[in-house]
């Protein structure tokens, strides 16, 4: 069956490029995005030079404008060395502020609550704050949301305890939304034995009970978004003595969710909410005319590295049989992907949040 999904958005990707173009580029990863069915992807600020100043933002905007084949947004990053004076000039051109509250790839960690407080106070109300917060750090961030009432999206929620904190926060009426990642829905810490460093990401893989709590939270409505946390690293880096955290996901998110539909674990309507309607609502975007994905929900296939467009050329889901093949991706009336090839030139993509948007 050919299903039409309007305007898919992945609000959580690390597209690399700039000083990390050996891992991936805006051109390669936005190609992976349209192959995955996406209209738009939002890029995280932890790629060097980190997006913590207007000057660094301008460097990123210039490069991604030249290269992207899908529409896009970029995040400003919060820096422990106070960069809040930059926020007034950055906010107009970004999709939001990203705060890393637990350690991960890159050096944008805020581990001091009084510093986090300063960033919450300084960030303008108009744009959302997206947070990396694990376990009890979720409570630290909820205290700031309660104080400042600023819209906050909790990225890659992955434990039963975190789900409980956020369910309570929603019941309290706090302006919070919740994202979960396919790797936490489909893999557990047991898979680390076979995947090795290819199963290493932050937050890491959890227990089967945590995984089950995430599926339950999707059904109950606590989860708003399924986001990939697409984070390509080269195979050589992953096989090194100190492998970096992160896995690619742009091309596997939709087929993994449609596999769950085919198994009766999820409805198609709920998938459309999780990958399209809800991210558009949370980031206040209107789907442009003729912007949609055609996906064959009956087609099943095995995930193989040679078929992926991501520059890193691997997936933690290699060998898995999934359901749902993207046949066409359309953006603003233009067919950008035909099921095999990208059909538009680099630079086709637009900033959905820029002053020129
Ligand atoms: O696994 C991860 N990789 N988690 C993050 O928070 C960052 C990301 C990256 O940039 O590689
Ligand atoms: Zn991330």
CSV table of C-alpha atoms and ligand atoms in Angstrom, one decimal:
chain,number,residue,atom,x,y,z
A,1,UNK,CA,0.0,0.0,0.0
A,2,UNK,CA,1.4,3.4,-1.0
A,3,UNK,CA,0.9,5.9,1.9
A,4,UNK,CA,1.3,9.6,1.7
A,5,UNK,CA,2.9,11.3,4.8
A,6,UNK,CA,3.0,15.1,4.8
A,7,UNK,CA,6.1,17.0,5.9
A,8,UNK,CA,8.3,14.6,8.0
A,9,UNK,CA,10.6,16.4,10.4
A,10,UNK,CA,13.5,15.1,12.4
A,11,UNK,CA,14.3,17.7,15.0
A,12,UNK,CA,17.4,15.8,16.4
A,13,UNK,CA,20.3,15.2,14.0
A,14,UNK,CA,24.1,15.8,14.0
A,15,UNK,CA,24.9,16.4,10.4
A,16,UNK,CA,28.6,17.2,11.0
A,17,UNK,CA,30.4,18.9,8.1
A,18,UNK,CA,32.7,22.0,9.0
A,19,UNK,CA,35.7,20.6,11.0
A,20,UNK,CA,34.1,17.2,11.0
A,21,UNK,CA,33.4,16.8,7.3
A,22,UNK,CA,35.5,13.6,7.3
A,23,UNK,CA,32.6,12.0,9.3
A,24,UNK,CA,29.8,13.4,7.1
A,25,UNK,CA,28.7,16.6,5.3
A,26,UNK,CA,25.5,18.7,5.0
A,27,UNK,CA,25.2,17.4,1.4
A,28,UNK,CA,25.7,13.7,2.3
A,29,UNK,CA,23.4,13.7,5.4
A,30,UNK,CA,20.6,15.8,3.9
A,31,UNK,CA,20.7,13.2,1.0
A,32,UNK,CA,20.3,10.5,3.7
A,33,UNK,CA,17.4,12.6,5.1
A,34,UNK,CA,15.4,12.7,1.9
A,35,UNK,CA,16.1,9.0,1.4
A,36,UNK,CA,14.6,8.5,4.8
A,37,UNK,CA,11.5,10.4,3.7
A,38,UNK,CA,12.3,13.7,5.6
A,39,UNK,CA,11.2,17.2,4.5
A,40,UNK,CA,13.4,18.8,7.2
A,41,UNK,CA,16.1,18.1,9.7
A,42,UNK,CA,17.5,20.2,12.6
A,43,UNK,CA,21.2,20.2,13.2
A,44,UNK,CA,22.8,20.1,16.7
A,45,UNK,CA,25.5,22.6,17.7
A,46,UNK,CA,28.2,20.2,19.0
A,47,UNK,CA,30.2,19.9,15.7
A,48,UNK,CA,33.4,22.0,15.9
A,49,UNK,CA,33.4,25.0,15.5
A,50,UNK,CA,30.5,24.7,18.0
A,51,UNK,CA,27.5,26.9,17.3
A,52,UNK,CA,27.8,29.0,20.4
A,53,UNK,CA,28.3,32.5,18.8
A,54,UNK,CA,26.8,34.6,16.0
A,55,UNK,CA,30.1,34.2,14.1
A,56,UNK,CA,30.0,30.4,14.4
A,57,UNK,CA,26.4,30.4,13.5
A,58,UNK,CA,27.1,32.4,10.3
A,59,UNK,CA,29.8,29.9,9.3
A,60,UNK,CA,27.3,27.0,9.7
A,61,UNK,CA,24.5,28.9,7.9
A,62,UNK,CA,26.7,29.6,5.0
A,63,UNK,CA,27.8,26.0,4.6
A,64,UNK,CA,24.5,24.3,5.1
A,65,UNK,CA,22.7,26.9,2.8
A,66,UNK,CA,25.1,25.9,0.0
A,67,UNK,CA,24.8,22.1,0.5
A,68,UNK,CA,21.5,21.0,1.9
A,69,UNK,CA,19.0,19.1,-0.4
A,70,UNK,CA,16.2,19.2,2.2
A,71,UNK,CA,14.8,22.0,4.4
A,72,UNK,CA,16.6,22.5,7.7
A,73,UNK,CA,17.0,24.3,11.0
A,74,UNK,CA,20.1,24.7,13.2
A,75,UNK,CA,20.3,24.9,17.0
A,76,UNK,CA,22.3,27.5,19.0
A,77,UNK,CA,24.4,25.8,21.7
A,78,UNK,CA,24.7,26.7,25.3
A,79,UNK,CA,28.3,27.0,26.5
A,80,UNK,CA,29.6,26.6,30.1
A,81,UNK,CA,31.8,29.6,29.3
A,82,UNK,CA,29.0,32.1,29.3
A,83,UNK,CA,27.7,32.8,25.8
A,84,UNK,CA,24.3,34.2,26.7
A,85,UNK,CA,25.1,37.6,25.4
A,86,UNK,CA,25.1,36.1,21.9
A,87,UNK,CA,21.5,34.8,22.2
A,88,UNK,CA,19.7,37.9,21.2
A,89,UNK,CA,21.4,37.9,17.8
A,90,UNK,CA,21.3,34.2,17.3
A,91,UNK,CA,17.7,33.4,18.2
A,92,UNK,CA,16.1,34.8,15.0
A,93,UNK,CA,17.9,32.3,12.8
A,94,UNK,CA,17.8,29.1,14.7
A,95,UNK,CA,15.2,26.4,15.6
A,96,UNK,CA,16.0,26.6,19.3
A,97,UNK,CA,18.7,26.3,22.0
A,98,UNK,CA,20.4,23.0,22.7
A,99,UNK,CA,21.7,22.4,26.2
A,100,UNK,CA,23.8,19.4,26.9
A,101,UNK,CA,23.4,18.6,30.6
A,102,UNK,CA,25.3,15.3,30.6
A,103,UNK,CA,28.6,14.5,28.9
A,104,UNK,CA,28.7,13.2,25.3
A,105,UNK,CA,30.4,13.8,22.0
A,106,UNK,CA,32.0,17.3,21.9
A,107,UNK,CA,32.6,19.8,24.7
A,108,UNK,CA,29.3,21.5,25.3
A,109,UNK,CA,28.5,20.2,28.8
A,110,UNK,CA,26.7,22.3,31.4
A,111,UNK,CA,26.9,20.4,34.6
A,112,UNK,CA,26.3,23.3,37.1
A,113,UNK,CA,22.7,24.2,37.9
A,114,UNK,CA,23.4,27.9,38.5
A,115,UNK,CA,24.9,28.1,35.0
A,116,UNK,CA,22.0,26.3,33.5
A,117,UNK,CA,19.7,28.8,35.3
A,118,UNK,CA,21.6,31.7,33.6
A,119,UNK,CA,21.0,30.1,30.2
A,120,UNK,CA,17.3,29.5,30.9
A,121,UNK,CA,16.8,33.1,32.0
A,122,UNK,CA,18.6,34.5,29.0
A,123,UNK,CA,17.1,32.5,26.1
A,124,UNK,CA,14.2,34.3,24.4
A,125,UNK,CA,10.7,32.9,24.9
A,126,UNK,CA,10.0,32.7,21.2
A,127,UNK,CA,12.1,29.6,20.5
A,128,UNK,CA,12.1,26.2,22.2
A,129,UNK,CA,14.9,24.8,24.4
A,130,UNK,CA,15.9,21.2,23.6
A,131,UNK,CA,17.8,19.4,26.4
A,132,UNK,CA,20.0,16.3,26.7
A,133,UNK,CA,19.2,15.3,30.3
A,134,UNK,CA,19.5,11.8,31.7
A,135,UNK,CA,17.9,10.3,34.8
A,136,UNK,CA,17.9,12.7,37.8
A,137,UNK,CA,19.2,15.6,35.6
A,138,UNK,CA,15.7,15.5,34.1
A,139,UNK,CA,14.5,16.7,37.5
A,140,UNK,CA,17.1,19.5,37.5
A,141,UNK,CA,15.8,20.8,34.2
A,142,UNK,CA,12.1,20.4,35.2
A,143,UNK,CA,12.9,22.8,38.1
A,144,UNK,CA,14.0,25.4,35.6
A,145,UNK,CA,11.0,24.8,33.4
A,146,UNK,CA,8.8,25.2,36.4
A,147,UNK,CA,10.5,28.5,37.3
A,148,UNK,CA,10.8,30.1,33.8
A,149,UNK,CA,7.9,28.4,32.0
A,150,UNK,CA,10.0,28.1,28.8
A,151,UNK,CA,9.0,25.5,26.3
A,152,UNK,CA,11.4,22.6,26.6
A,153,UNK,CA,11.8,19.4,24.5
A,154,UNK,CA,13.4,16.5,26.3
A,155,UNK,CA,15.5,14.6,23.7
A,156,UNK,CA,16.2,10.9,23.6
A,157,UNK,CA,14.3,9.9,26.7
A,158,UNK,CA,15.1,6.2,27.3
A,159,UNK,CA,14.4,4.9,30.8
A,160,UNK,CA,11.2,4.0,32.7
A,161,UNK,CA,12.2,6.5,35.4
A,162,UNK,CA,12.6,9.4,33.0
A,163,UNK,CA,9.2,8.5,31.4
A,164,UNK,CA,7.7,8.7,34.9
A,165,UNK,CA,9.2,12.1,35.6
A,166,UNK,CA,8.0,13.5,32.3
A,167,UNK,CA,4.5,12.0,32.6
A,168,UNK,CA,4.2,13.8,36.0
A,169,UNK,CA,5.5,17.0,34.5
A,170,UNK,CA,2.9,16.9,31.7
A,171,UNK,CA,0.2,16.2,34.3
A,172,UNK,CA,1.4,19.2,36.2
A,173,UNK,CA,0.9,21.3,33.1
A,174,UNK,CA,4.5,22.2,32.4
A,175,UNK,CA,5.3,23.1,28.8
A,176,UNK,CA,7.4,20.0,28.0
A,177,UNK,CA,7.5,17.6,25.1
A,178,UNK,CA,9.3,14.2,24.8
A,179,UNK,CA,11.4,12.6,22.1
A,180,UNK,CA,12.5,9.0,21.9
A,181,UNK,CA,15.0,7.3,19.5
A,182,UNK,CA,14.6,4.1,17.4
A,183,UNK,CA,17.8,2.6,18.9
A,184,UNK,CA,16.3,2.8,22.4
A,185,UNK,CA,13.0,1.3,21.0
A,186,UNK,CA,14.7,-1.6,19.2
A,187,UNK,CA,18.0,-2.4,21.0
A,188,UNK,CA,18.9,-3.1,24.6
A,189,UNK,CA,22.2,-3.3,26.5
A,190,UNK,CA,22.3,-7.0,25.6
A,191,UNK,CA,22.9,-5.9,21.9
A,192,UNK,CA,26.2,-4.2,22.9
A,193,UNK,CA,27.8,-7.7,23.0
A,194,UNK,CA,27.2,-8.2,19.3
A,195,UNK,CA,27.4,-4.5,18.2
A,196,UNK,CA,30.4,-3.5,20.2
A,197,UNK,CA,31.2,0.2,19.6
A,198,UNK,CA,28.5,0.3,16.8
A,199,UNK,CA,26.0,0.1,19.7
A,200,UNK,CA,27.6,2.9,21.7
A,201,UNK,CA,25.7,6.2,22.0
A,202,UNK,CA,24.7,8.7,24.6
A,203,UNK,CA,22.4,8.0,26.4
A,204,UNK,CA,23.4,4.4,26.1
A,205,UNK,CA,21.3,1.3,25.4
A,206,UNK,CA,19.1,0.4,28.4
A,207,UNK,CA,17.3,-2.7,29.8
A,208,UNK,CA,14.4,-4.5,28.2
A,209,UNK,CA,12.1,-3.1,30.9
A,210,UNK,CA,13.2,0.4,29.9
A,211,UNK,CA,12.6,-0.4,26.3
A,212,UNK,CA,9.1,-1.7,27.1
A,213,UNK,CA,8.3,1.5,29.1
A,214,UNK,CA,9.2,3.6,26.0
A,215,UNK,CA,6.7,1.6,23.8
A,216,UNK,CA,4.1,2.0,26.5
A,217,UNK,CA,4.8,5.7,26.7
A,218,UNK,CA,4.3,5.9,22.9
A,219,UNK,CA,0.9,4.3,23.3
A,220,UNK,CA,-0.1,6.4,26.3
A,221,UNK,CA,0.8,9.6,24.6
A,222,UNK,CA,3.7,10.7,26.9
A,223,UNK,CA,6.0,10.5,23.9
A,224,UNK,CA,5.5,13.3,21.3
A,225,UNK,CA,8.3,12.6,18.8
A,226,UNK,CA,10.4,9.8,17.4
A,227,UNK,CA,13.7,11.5,16.5
A,228,UNK,CA,16.8,9.7,15.1
A,229,UNK,CA,19.7,11.4,17.0
A,230,UNK,CA,21.5,10.7,13.7
A,231,UNK,CA,25.1,10.9,14.7
A,232,UNK,CA,27.5,9.6,12.1
A,233,UNK,CA,31.1,8.6,12.9
A,234,UNK,CA,33.4,6.8,10.6
A,235,UNK,CA,33.9,3.0,10.9
A,236,UNK,CA,37.5,3.6,11.6
A,237,UNK,CA,36.7,5.9,14.6
A,238,UNK,CA,34.1,3.3,15.9
A,239,UNK,CA,36.7,0.6,15.7
A,240,UNK,CA,39.4,2.6,17.4
A,241,UNK,CA,40.6,2.2,21.0
A,242,UNK,CA,38.4,5.1,22.2
A,243,UNK,CA,35.3,5.0,20.0
A,244,UNK,CA,33.0,8.1,19.9
A,245,UNK,CA,29.4,8.0,20.9
A,246,UNK,CA,26.6,8.0,18.3
A,247,UNK,CA,24.8,6.0,15.6
A,248,UNK,CA,23.3,7.1,12.3
A,249,UNK,CA,19.5,6.8,12.0
A,250,UNK,CA,17.9,9.0,9.3
A,251,UNK,CA,17.4,6.2,6.8
A,252,UNK,CA,16.1,3.6,9.3
A,253,UNK,CA,13.6,5.5,11.5
A,254,UNK,CA,10.6,5.3,9.3
A,255,UNK,CA,11.0,1.6,8.2
A,256,UNK,CA,11.5,0.6,11.9
A,257,UNK,CA,8.3,2.4,12.9
A,258,UNK,CA,6.4,0.8,10.0
A,259,UNK,CA,7.7,-2.6,11.0
A,260,UNK,CA,6.0,-1.9,14.4
A,261,UNK,CA,2.8,-1.0,12.5
A,262,UNK,CA,3.0,-4.3,10.5
A,263,UNK,CA,3.4,-6.2,13.8
A,264,UNK,CA,0.3,-4.4,15.3
A,265,UNK,CA,2.3,-2.6,17.9
A,266,UNK,CA,1.5,0.9,16.6
A,267,UNK,CA,-1.0,2.5,14.3
A,268,UNK,CA,0.0,4.2,11.1
A,269,UNK,CA,-1.8,7.3,12.4
A,270,UNK,CA,0.4,7.4,15.4
A,271,UNK,CA,3.5,7.0,13.3
A,272,UNK,CA,2.5,10.1,11.3
A,273,UNK,CA,2.0,12.1,14.5
A,274,UNK,CA,5.4,11.0,15.8
A,275,UNK,CA,7.5,11.8,12.7
A,276,UNK,CA,5.5,14.6,11.1
A,277,UNK,CA,2.5,16.3,12.8
A,278,UNK,CA,3.9,16.6,16.3
A,279,UNK,CA,7.4,17.9,15.4
A,280,UNK,CA,5.7,20.5,13.1
A,281,UNK,CA,3.4,21.5,15.9
A,282,UNK,CA,6.1,21.7,18.5
A,283,UNK,CA,8.4,23.8,16.3
A,284,UNK,CA,5.4,25.8,15.0
A,285,UNK,CA,5.9,25.0,11.3
A,286,UNK,CA,3.4,24.9,8.5
A,287,UNK,CA,3.8,22.1,6.0
A,288,UNK,CA,4.4,23.8,2.6
A,289,UNK,CA,2.1,22.7,-0.3
A,290,UNK,CA,3.2,19.5,-2.1
A,291,UNK,CA,5.6,18.4,0.6
A,292,UNK,CA,5.2,14.8,1.5
A,293,UNK,CA,6.7,11.3,1.4
A,294,UNK,CA,5.3,8.3,-0.5
A,295,UNK,CA,6.1,5.1,1.4
A,296,UNK,CA,5.2,1.6,0.4
A,297,UNK,CA,4.1,0.0,3.7
A,298,UNK,CA,4.1,-3.5,2.2
A,299,UNK,CA,7.7,-3.5,0.9
A,300,UNK,CA,10.1,-5.3,3.3
A,301,UNK,CA,13.8,-5.3,2.9
A,302,UNK,CA,17.0,-6.0,4.9
A,303,UNK,CA,19.0,-3.0,6.0
A,304,UNK,CA,22.4,-3.1,4.2
A,305,UNK,CA,25.2,-0.7,4.6
A,306,UNK,CA,25.9,-0.5,0.8
A,307,UNK,CA,22.4,0.9,0.2
A,308,UNK,CA,22.7,3.8,2.8
A,309,UNK,CA,23.4,7.3,1.6
A,310,UNK,CA,24.9,8.5,4.9
A,311,UNK,CA,28.6,9.1,4.5
A,312,UNK,CA,29.5,6.9,7.5
A,313,UNK,CA,28.2,3.8,5.6
A,314,UNK,CA,27.0,1.7,8.5
A,315,UNK,CA,24.0,1.2,10.7
A,316,UNK,CA,23.4,-0.5,14.1
A,317,UNK,CA,20.4,-2.2,12.4
A,318,UNK,CA,22.3,-3.9,9.5
A,319,UNK,CA,20.9,-7.3,8.7
A,320,UNK,CA,17.5,-6.4,10.2
A,321,UNK,CA,14.4,-7.0,8.0
A,322,UNK,CA,12.2,-3.9,8.1
A,323,UNK,CA,9.0,-2.8,6.5
A,324,UNK,CA,8.3,0.3,4.5
A,325,UNK,CA,10.2,1.6,1.6
A,326,UNK,CA,10.4,5.3,0.7
A,327,UNK,CA,9.4,5.6,-3.0
A,328,UNK,CA,9.3,9.4,-3.4
A,329,UNK,CA,10.1,12.4,-1.3
A,330,UNK,CA,8.6,15.8,-2.4
A,331,UNK,CA,9.5,19.2,-1.0
A,332,UNK,CA,7.6,22.4,-2.1
A,333,UNK,CA,6.3,20.8,-5.3
A,334,UNK,CA,9.7,19.3,-6.3
A,335,UNK,CA,10.4,15.6,-6.3
A,336,UNK,CA,13.7,15.5,-4.4
A,337,UNK,CA,14.1,11.7,-4.1
A,338,UNK,CA,12.8,8.9,-6.4
A,339,UNK,CA,13.4,5.8,-4.3
A,340,UNK,CA,17.0,5.5,-5.4
A,341,UNK,CA,18.6,8.8,-6.2
A,342,UNK,CA,18.5,12.4,-5.0
A,343,UNK,CA,17.1,14.6,-7.8
A,344,UNK,CA,17.9,18.2,-6.7
A,345,UNK,CA,21.2,20.1,-6.4
A,346,UNK,CA,22.9,21.0,-3.2
A,347,UNK,CA,21.5,24.4,-2.0
A,348,UNK,CA,17.9,23.4,-2.7
A,349,UNK,CA,17.1,23.3,1.0
A,350,UNK,CA,15.8,26.3,3.0
A,351,UNK,CA,16.2,27.5,6.5
A,352,UNK,CA,12.8,27.1,8.1
A,353,UNK,CA,13.7,29.5,10.9
A,354,UNK,CA,15.8,32.2,9.2
A,355,UNK,CA,14.8,35.7,8.6
A,356,UNK,CA,14.7,34.8,5.0
A,357,UNK,CA,12.5,31.8,5.7
B,1,LIG,O1,25.5,9.4,21.0
B,1,LIG,C1,25.5,10.6,20.8
B,1,LIG,N1,26.2,11.2,19.8
B,1,LIG,N2,24.9,11.4,21.7
B,1,LIG,C2,25.0,12.7,21.7
B,1,LIG,O2,24.4,13.4,22.6
B,1,LIG,C3,25.9,13.4,20.7
B,1,LIG,C4,26.1,12.5,19.5
B,1,LIG,C5,27.2,13.0,18.6
B,1,LIG,O3,27.3,14.1,18.3
B,1,LIG,O4,28.0,12.1,18.2
B,2,LIG,ZN1,22.0,14.0,19.9
